[in-house]
PDB file of C-alpha atoms in Angstrom:
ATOM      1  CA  UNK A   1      71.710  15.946   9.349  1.00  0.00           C
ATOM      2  CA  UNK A   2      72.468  17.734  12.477  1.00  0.00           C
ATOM      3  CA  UNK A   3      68.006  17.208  13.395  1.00  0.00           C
ATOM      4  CA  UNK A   4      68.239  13.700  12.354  1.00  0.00           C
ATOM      5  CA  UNK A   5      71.037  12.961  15.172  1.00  0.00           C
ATOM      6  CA  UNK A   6      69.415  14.952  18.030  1.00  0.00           C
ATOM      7  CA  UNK A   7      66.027  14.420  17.478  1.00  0.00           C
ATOM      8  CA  UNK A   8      66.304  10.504  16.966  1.00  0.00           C
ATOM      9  CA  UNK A   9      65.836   8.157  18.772  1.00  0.00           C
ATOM     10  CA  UNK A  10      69.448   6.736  17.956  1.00  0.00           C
ATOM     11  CA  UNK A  11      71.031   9.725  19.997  1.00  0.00           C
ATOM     12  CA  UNK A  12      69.002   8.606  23.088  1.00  0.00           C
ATOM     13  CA  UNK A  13      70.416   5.396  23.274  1.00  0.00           C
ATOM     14  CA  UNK A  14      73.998   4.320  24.832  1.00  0.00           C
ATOM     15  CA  UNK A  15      76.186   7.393  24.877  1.00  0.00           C
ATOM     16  CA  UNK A  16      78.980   5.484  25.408  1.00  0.00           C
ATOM     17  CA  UNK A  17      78.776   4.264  21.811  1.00  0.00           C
ATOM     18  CA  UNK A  18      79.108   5.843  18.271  1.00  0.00           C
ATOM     19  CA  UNK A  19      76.000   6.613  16.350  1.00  0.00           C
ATOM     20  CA  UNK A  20      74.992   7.290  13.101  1.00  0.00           C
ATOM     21  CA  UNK A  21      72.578   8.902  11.126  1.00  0.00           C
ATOM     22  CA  UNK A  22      72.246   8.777   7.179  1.00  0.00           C
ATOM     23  CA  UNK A  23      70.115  11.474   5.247  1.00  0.00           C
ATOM     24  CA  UNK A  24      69.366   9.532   1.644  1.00  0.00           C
ATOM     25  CA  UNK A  25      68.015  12.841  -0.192  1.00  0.00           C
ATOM     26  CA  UNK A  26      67.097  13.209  -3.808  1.00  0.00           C
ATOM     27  CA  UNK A  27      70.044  15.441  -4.560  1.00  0.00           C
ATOM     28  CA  UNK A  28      73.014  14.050  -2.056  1.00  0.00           C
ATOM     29  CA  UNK A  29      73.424  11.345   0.690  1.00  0.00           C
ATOM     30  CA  UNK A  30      74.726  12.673   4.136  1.00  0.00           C
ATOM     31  CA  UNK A  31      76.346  10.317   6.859  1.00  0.00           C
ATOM     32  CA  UNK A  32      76.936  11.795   9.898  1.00  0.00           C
ATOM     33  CA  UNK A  33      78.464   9.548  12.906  1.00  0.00           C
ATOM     34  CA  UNK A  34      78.836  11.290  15.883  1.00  0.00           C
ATOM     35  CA  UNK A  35      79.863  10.267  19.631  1.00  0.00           C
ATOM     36  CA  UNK A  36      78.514  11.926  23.076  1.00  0.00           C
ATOM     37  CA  UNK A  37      81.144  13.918  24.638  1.00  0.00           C
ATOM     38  CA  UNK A  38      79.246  15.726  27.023  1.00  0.00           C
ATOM     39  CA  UNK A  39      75.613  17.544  26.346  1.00  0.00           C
ATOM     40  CA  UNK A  40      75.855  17.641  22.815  1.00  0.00           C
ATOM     41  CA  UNK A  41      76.713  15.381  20.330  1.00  0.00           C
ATOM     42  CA  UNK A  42      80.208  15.774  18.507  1.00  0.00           C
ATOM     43  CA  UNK A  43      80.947  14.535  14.940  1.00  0.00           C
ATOM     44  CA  UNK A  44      83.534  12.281  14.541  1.00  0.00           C
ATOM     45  CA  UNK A  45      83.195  10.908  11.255  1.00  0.00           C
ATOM     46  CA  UNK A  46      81.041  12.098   8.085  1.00  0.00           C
ATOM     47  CA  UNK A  47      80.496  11.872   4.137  1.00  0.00           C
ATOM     48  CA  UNK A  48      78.329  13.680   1.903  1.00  0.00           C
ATOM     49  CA  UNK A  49      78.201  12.685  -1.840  1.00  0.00           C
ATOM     50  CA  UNK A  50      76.134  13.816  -4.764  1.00  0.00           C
ATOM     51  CA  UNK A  51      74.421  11.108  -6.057  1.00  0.00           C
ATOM     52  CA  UNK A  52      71.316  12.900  -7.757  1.00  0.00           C
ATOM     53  CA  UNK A  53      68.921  10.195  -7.050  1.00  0.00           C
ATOM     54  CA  UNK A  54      65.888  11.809  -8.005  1.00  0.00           C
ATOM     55  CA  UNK A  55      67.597  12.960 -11.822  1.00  0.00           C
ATOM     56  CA  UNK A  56      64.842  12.835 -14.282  1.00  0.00           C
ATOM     57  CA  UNK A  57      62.046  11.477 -11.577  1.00  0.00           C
ATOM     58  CA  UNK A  58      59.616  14.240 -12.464  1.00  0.00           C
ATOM     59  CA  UNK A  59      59.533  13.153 -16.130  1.00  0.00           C
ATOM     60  CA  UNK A  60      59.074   9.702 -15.749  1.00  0.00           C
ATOM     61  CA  UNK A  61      58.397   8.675 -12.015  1.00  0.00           C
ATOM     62  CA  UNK A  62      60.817   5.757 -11.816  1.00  0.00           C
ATOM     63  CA  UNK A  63      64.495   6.293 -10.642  1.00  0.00           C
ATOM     64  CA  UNK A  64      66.949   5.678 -13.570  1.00  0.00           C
ATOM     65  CA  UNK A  65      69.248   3.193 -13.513  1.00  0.00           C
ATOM     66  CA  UNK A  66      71.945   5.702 -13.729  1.00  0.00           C
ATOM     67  CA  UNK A  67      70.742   7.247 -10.646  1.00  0.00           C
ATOM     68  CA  UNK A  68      70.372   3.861  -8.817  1.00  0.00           C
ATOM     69  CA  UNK A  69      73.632   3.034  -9.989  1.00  0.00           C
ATOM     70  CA  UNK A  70      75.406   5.580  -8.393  1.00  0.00           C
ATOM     71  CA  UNK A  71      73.319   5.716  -5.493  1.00  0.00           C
ATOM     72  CA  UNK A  72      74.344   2.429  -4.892  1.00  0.00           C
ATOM     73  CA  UNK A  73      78.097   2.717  -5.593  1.00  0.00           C
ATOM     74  CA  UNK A  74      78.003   5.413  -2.821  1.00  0.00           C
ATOM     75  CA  UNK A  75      75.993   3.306  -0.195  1.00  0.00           C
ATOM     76  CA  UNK A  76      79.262   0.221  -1.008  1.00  0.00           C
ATOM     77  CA  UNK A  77      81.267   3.484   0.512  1.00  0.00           C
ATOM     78  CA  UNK A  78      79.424   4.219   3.053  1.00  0.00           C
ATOM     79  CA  UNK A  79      78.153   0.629   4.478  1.00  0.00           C
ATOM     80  CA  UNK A  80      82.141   0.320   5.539  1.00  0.00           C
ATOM     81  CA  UNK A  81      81.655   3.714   7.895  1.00  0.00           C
ATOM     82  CA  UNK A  82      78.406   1.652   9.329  1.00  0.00           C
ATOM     83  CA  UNK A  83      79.968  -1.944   9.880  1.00  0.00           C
ATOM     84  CA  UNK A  84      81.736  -1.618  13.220  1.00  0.00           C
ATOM     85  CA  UNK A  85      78.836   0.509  14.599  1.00  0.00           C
ATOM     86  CA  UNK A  86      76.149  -1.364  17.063  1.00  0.00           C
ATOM     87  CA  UNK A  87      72.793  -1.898  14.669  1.00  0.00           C
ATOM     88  CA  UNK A  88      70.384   0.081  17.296  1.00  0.00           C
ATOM     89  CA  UNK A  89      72.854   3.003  16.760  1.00  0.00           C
ATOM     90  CA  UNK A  90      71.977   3.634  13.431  1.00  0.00           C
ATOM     91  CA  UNK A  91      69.282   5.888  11.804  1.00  0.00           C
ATOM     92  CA  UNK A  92      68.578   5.823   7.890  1.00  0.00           C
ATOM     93  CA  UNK A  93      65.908   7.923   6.222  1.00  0.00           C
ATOM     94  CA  UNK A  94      64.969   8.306   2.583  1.00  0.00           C
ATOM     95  CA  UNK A  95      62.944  11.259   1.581  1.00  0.00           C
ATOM     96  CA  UNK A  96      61.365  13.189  -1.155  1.00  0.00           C
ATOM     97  CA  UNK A  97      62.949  10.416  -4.328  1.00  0.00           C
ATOM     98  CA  UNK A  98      61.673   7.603  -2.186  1.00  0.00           C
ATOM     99  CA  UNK A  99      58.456   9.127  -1.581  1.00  0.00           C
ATOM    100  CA  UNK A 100      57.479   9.945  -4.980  1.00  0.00           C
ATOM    101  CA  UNK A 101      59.356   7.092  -7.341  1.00  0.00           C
ATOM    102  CA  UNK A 102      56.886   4.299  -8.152  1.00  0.00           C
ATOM    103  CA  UNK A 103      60.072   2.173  -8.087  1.00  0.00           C
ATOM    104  CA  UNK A 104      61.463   2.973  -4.819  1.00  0.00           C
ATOM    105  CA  UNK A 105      60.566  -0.411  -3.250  1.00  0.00           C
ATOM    106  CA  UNK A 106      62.768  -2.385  -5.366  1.00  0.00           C
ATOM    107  CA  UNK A 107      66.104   0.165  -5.123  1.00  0.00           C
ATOM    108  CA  UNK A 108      65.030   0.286  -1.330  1.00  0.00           C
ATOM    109  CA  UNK A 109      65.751  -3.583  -0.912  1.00  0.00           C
ATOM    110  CA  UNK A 110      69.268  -3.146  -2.942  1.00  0.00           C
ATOM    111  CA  UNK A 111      70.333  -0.044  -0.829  1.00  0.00           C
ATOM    112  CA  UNK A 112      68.852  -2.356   2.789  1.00  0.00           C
ATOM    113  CA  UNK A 113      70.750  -4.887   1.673  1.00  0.00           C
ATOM    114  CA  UNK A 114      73.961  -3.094   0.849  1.00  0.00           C
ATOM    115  CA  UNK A 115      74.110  -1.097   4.415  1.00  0.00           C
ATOM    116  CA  UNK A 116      72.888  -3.666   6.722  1.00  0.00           C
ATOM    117  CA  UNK A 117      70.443  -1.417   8.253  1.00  0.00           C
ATOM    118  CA  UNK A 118      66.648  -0.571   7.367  1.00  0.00           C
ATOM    119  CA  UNK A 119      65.715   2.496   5.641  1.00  0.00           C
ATOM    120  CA  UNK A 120      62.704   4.804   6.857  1.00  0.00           C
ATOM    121  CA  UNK A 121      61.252   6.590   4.066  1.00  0.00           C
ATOM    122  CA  UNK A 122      59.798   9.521   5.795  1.00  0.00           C
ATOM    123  CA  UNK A 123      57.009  12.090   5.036  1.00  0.00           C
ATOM    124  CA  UNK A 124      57.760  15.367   3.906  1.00  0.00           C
ATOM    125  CA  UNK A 125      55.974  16.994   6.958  1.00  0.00           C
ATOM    126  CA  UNK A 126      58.533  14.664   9.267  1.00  0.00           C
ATOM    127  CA  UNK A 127      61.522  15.634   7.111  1.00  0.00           C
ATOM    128  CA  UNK A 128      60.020  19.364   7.915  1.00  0.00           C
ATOM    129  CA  UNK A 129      59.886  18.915  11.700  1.00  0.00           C
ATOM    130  CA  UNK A 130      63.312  17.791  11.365  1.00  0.00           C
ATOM    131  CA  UNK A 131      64.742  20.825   9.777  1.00  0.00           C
ATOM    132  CA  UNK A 132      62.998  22.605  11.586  1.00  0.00           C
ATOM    133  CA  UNK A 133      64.277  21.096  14.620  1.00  0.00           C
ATOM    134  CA  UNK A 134      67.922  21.317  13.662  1.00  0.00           C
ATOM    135  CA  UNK A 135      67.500  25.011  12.587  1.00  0.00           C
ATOM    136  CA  UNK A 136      66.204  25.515  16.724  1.00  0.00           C
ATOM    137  CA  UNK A 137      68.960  23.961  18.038  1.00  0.00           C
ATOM    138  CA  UNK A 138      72.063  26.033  15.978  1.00  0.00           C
ATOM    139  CA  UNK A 139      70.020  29.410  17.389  1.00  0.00           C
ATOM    140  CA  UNK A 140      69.889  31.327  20.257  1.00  0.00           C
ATOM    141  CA  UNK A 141      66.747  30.818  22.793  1.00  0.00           C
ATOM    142  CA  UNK A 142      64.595  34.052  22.131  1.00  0.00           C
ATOM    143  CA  UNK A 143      61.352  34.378  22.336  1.00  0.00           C
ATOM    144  CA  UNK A 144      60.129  34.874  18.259  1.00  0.00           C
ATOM    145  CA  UNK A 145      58.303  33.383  15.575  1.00  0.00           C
ATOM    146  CA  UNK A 146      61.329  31.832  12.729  1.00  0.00           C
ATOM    147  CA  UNK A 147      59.842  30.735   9.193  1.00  0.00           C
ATOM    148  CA  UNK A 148      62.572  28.328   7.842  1.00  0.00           C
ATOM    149  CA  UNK A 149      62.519  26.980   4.537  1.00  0.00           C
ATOM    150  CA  UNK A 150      64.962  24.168   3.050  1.00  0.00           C
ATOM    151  CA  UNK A 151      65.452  23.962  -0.536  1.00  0.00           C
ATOM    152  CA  UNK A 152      66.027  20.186  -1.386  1.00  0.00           C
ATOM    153  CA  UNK A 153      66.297  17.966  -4.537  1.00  0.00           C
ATOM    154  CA  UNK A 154      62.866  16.914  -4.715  1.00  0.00           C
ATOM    155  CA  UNK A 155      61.394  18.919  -2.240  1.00  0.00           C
ATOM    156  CA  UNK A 156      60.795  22.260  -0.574  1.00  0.00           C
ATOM    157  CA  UNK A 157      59.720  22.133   3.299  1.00  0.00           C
ATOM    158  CA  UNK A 158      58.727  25.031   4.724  1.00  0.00           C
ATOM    159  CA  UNK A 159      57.941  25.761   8.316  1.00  0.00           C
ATOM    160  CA  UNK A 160      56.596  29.075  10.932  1.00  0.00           C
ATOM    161  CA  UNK A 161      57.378  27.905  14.200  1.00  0.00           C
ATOM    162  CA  UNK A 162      57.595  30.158  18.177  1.00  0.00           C
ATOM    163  CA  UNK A 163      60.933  29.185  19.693  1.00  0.00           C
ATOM    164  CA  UNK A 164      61.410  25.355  19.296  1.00  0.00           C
ATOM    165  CA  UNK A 165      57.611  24.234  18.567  1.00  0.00           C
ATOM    166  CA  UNK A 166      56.895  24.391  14.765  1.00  0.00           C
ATOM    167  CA  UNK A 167      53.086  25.522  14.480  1.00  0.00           C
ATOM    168  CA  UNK A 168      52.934  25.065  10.859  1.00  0.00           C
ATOM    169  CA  UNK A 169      54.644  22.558   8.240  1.00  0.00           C
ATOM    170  CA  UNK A 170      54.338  22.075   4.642  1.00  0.00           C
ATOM    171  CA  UNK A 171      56.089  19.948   2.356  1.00  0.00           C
ATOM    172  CA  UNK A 172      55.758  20.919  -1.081  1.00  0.00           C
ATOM    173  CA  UNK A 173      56.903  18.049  -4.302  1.00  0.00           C
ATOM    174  CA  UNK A 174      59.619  20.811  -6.299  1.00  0.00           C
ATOM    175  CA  UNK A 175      63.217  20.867  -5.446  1.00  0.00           C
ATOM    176  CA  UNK A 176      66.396  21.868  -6.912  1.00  0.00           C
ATOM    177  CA  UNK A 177      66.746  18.763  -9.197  1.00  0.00           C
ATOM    178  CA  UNK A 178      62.797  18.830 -10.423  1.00  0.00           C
ATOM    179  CA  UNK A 179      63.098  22.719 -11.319  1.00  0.00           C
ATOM    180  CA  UNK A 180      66.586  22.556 -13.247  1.00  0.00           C
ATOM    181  CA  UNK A 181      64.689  19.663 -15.264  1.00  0.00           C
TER     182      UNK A 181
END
């Protein structure tokens, strides 16, 4: 979440105002709204709820109504934490459910409508830069190669980067939810 915020292009906009930035994975969602207090951005408000979105995807390549059903209870929850923020401040990606469900366009319109907002569904190398990113920014400056590799519900990103740059992404289609299944 922590990549999404300083990498976006919602953090470079007006400081003086909140921002947010909502992570719709396959496994949980993660809103993060954060205000700038100085170089870094500080967290003033967040939610993170299991929704399982991408339950039973790799079977059958749609996302069940039970998983749209909760995924949509917990965007109800979280559209009130968006409401009083400014529209430009405000970042929403889907990922590796949205990428892969062959019914992702109609639940997309739902969950749009819901929050107010457009969603981004974004590629699994993006969602690795991202991590990758975020992983940069919580270590210290040294000069070394990192491999980082994030486990999620429908996908596995990995990434070799030197110091900030990533030199090499992948994105690969098995997470935690498709390999319990």
């Amino acid at each position: 979440m922590r990549e999404l915020i300083l990498s976006s292009s919602v953090y470079q906009s007006d400081f003086s105002e909140p921002f947010a930035a909502l992570d719709l994975g396959s496994n949980s969602f993660h809103l993060v709204i954060a205000r700038d207090f100085g170089s870094e951005p500080q967290i003033i408000d967040r939610h993170k709820e299991m929704v399982r979105l991408g339950e039973g995807l790799e079977q059958v390549g749609v996302l069940s109504e039970a998983a749209k059903d909760r995924a949509l209870d917990c965007l109800g929850r979280i559209s009130q934490r968006l409401r009083p923020l400014p529209p430009h401040n405000v970042q929403i990606v889907g990922t590796a459910a949205f990428r892969q469900a062959t019914n992702s366009a109609e639940f997309l319109d739902q969950a749009q409508r819901i929050l107010g907002h457009k969603i981004e569904v974004i590629s699994g190398l993006e969602e690795a830069r991202l991590i990758y990113s975020a992983v940069c920014h919580t270590l210290e400056e040294r000069d070394r190669r990192r491999l980082v590799m994030d486990v999620g519900g429908a996908s596995t990103e990995f990434i070799v980067g030197h110091n900030k740059e990533p030199n090499l992404v992948e994105s690969l289609q098995i997470g935690c939810i498709s390999m319990t299944e």
